Short mmCIF file of N, CA and C in Angstrom, two decimals:
data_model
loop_
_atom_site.label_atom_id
_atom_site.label_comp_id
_atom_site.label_asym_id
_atom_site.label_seq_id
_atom_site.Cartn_x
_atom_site.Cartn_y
_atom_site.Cartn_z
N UNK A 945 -6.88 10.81 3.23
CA UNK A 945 -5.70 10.34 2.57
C UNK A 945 -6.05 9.03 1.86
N UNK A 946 -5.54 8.91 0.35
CA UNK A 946 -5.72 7.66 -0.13
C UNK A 946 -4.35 6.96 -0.42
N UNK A 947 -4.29 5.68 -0.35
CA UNK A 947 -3.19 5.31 -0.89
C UNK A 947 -3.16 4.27 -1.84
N UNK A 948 -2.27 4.78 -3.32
CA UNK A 948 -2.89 4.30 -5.08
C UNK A 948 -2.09 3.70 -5.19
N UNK A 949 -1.47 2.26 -5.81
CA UNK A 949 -0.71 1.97 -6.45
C UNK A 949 -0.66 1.45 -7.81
N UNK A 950 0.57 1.66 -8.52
CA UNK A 950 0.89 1.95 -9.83
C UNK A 950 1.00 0.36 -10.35
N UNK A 951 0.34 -0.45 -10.99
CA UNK A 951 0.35 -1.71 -11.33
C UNK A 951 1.23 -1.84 -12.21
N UNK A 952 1.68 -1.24 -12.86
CA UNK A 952 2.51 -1.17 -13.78
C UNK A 952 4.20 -1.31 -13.20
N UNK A 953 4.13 -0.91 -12.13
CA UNK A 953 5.60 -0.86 -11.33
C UNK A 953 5.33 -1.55 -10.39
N UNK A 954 4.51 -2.36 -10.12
CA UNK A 954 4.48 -3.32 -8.84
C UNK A 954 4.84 -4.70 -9.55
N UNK A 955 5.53 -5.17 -8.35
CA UNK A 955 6.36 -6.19 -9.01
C UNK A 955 6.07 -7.35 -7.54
N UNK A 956 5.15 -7.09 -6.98
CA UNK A 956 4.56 -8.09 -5.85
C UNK A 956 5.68 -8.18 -4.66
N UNK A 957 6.24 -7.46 -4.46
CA UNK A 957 7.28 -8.27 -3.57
C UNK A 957 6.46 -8.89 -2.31
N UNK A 958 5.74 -7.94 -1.99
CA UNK A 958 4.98 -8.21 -0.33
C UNK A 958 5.45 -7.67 0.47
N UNK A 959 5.81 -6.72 0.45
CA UNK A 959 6.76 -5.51 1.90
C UNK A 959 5.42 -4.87 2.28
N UNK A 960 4.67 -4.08 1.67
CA UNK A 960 3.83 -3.65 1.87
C UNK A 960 2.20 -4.31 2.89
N UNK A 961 2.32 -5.49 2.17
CA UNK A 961 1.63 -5.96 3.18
C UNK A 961 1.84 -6.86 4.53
N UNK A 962 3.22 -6.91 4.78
CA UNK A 962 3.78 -7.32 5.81
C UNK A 962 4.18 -5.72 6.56
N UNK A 963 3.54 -4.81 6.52
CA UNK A 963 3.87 -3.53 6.74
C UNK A 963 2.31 -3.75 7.34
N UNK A 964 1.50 -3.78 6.54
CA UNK A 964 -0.16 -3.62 6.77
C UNK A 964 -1.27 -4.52 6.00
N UNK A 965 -1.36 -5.93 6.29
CA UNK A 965 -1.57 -7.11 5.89
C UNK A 965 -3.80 -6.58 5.72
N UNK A 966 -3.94 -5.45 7.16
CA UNK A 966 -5.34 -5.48 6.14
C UNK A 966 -5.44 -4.49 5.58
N UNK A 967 -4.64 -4.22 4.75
CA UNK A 967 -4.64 -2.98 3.69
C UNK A 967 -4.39 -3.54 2.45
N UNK A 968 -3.07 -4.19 2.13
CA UNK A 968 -2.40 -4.74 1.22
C UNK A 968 -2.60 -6.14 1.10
N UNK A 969 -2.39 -6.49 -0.08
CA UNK A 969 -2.58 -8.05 -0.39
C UNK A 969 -2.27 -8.28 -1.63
N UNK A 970 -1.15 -9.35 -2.13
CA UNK A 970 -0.59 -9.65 -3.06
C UNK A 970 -1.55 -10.95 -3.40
N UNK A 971 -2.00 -10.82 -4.61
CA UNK A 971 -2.64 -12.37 -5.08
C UNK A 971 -1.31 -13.27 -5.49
N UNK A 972 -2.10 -14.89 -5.85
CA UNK A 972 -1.39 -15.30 -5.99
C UNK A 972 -0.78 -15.13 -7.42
N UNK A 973 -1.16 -14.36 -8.16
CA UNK A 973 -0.73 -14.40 -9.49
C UNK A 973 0.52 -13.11 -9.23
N UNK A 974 0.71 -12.29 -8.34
CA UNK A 974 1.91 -11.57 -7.89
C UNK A 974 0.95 -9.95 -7.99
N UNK A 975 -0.49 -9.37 -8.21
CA UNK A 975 -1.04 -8.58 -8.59
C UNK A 975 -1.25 -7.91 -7.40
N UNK A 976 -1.55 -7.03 -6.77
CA UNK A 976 -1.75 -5.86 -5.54
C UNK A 976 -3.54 -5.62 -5.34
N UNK A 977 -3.62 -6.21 -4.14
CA UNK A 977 -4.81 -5.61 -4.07
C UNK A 977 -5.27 -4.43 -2.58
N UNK A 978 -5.88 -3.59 -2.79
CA UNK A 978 -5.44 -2.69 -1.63
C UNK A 978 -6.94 -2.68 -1.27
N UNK A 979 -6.95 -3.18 -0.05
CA UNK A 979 -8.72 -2.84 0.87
C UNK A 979 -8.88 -1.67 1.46
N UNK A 980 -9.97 -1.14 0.96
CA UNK A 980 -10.08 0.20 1.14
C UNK A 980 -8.78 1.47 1.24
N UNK A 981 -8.83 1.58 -0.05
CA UNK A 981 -8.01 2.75 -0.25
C UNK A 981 -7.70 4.16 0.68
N UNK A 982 -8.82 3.91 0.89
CA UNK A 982 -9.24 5.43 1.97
C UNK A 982 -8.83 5.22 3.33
N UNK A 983 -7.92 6.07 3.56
CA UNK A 983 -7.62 5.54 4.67
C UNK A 983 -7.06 6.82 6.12
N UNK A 984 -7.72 6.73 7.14
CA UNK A 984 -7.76 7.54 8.16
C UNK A 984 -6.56 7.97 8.65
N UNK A 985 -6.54 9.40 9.27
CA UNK A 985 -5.38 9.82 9.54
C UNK A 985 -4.18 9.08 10.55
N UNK A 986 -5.11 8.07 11.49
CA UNK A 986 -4.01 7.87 12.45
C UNK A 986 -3.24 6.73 11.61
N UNK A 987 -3.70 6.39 10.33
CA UNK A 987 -2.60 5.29 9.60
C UNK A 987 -1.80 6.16 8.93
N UNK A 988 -1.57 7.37 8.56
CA UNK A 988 -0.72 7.87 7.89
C UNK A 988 1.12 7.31 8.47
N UNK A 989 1.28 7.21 9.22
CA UNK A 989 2.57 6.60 9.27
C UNK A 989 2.50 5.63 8.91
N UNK A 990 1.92 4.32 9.38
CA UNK A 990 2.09 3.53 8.25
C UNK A 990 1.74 3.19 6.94
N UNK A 991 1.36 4.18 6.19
CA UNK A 991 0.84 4.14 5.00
C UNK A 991 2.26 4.62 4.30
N UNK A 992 2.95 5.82 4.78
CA UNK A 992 4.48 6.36 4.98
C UNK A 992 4.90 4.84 4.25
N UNK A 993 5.51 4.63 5.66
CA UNK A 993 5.53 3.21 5.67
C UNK A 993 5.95 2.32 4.68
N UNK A 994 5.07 1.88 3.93
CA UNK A 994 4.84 0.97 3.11
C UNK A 994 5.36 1.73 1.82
N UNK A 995 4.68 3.17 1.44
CA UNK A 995 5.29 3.45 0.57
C UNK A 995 6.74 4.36 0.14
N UNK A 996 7.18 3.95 1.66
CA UNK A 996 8.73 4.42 1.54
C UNK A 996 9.52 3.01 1.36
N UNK A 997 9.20 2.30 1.89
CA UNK A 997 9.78 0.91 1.67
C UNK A 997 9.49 0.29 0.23
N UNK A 998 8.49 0.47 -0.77
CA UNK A 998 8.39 -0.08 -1.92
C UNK A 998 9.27 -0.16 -2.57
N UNK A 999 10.30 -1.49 -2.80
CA UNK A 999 11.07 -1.35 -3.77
C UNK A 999 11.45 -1.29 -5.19
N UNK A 1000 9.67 -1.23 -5.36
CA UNK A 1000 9.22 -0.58 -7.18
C UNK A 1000 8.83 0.95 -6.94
N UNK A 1001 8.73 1.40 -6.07
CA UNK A 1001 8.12 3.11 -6.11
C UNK A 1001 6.75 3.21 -6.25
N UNK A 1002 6.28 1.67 -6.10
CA UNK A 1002 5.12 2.10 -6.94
C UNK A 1002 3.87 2.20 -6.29
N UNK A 1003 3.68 2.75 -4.83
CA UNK A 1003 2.75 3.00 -3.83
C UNK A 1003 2.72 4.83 -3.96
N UNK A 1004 1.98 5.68 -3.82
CA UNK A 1004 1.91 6.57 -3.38
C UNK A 1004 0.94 7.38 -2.56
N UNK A 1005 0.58 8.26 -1.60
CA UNK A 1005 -0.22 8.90 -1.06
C UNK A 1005 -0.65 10.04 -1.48
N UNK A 1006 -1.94 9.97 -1.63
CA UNK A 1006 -2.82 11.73 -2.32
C UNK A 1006 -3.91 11.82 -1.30
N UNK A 1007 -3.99 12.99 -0.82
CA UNK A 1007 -4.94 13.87 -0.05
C UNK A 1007 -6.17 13.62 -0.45
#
C-alpha cells in the first residue's frame, strides 16, 4: 500500500501528521512531505486515518 498526496489540494493543515508524525510532515513553508510512501499492512488503519480526516481530500491510498 502507498499513500500519495495531491499538492495541489493540500493546504498544510497538519491533521495528518498529528495522525502519524513519522509519516507526514508539513514544512515550514505549509508543503507535505511524506517519509516513505510505502507503507506496510499493519498501518493501513492509520493511513485510513489520515486520509479520511484530510480536510483538502487530498491524501489517498493505492495498492
Amino acid at each position: 500500500m502507498k499513500v500519495v498526496v495531491d499538492l495541489a489540494k493540500c493546504t498544510g493543515h497538519g491533521i495528518c501528521e498529528s495522525i502519524a508524525d513519522d509519516v507526514f510532515e508539513v514544512q515550514d513553508d505549509g508543503t507535505l512531505v511524506i517519509h516513505d510512501s510505502e507503507r506496510p499492512e499493519s498501518d493501513r488503519d492509520r493511513m485510513r486515518q489520515a486520509v479520511t480526516q484530510c480536510p483538502a481530500a487530498a491524501l489517498s491510498l493505492t495498492e
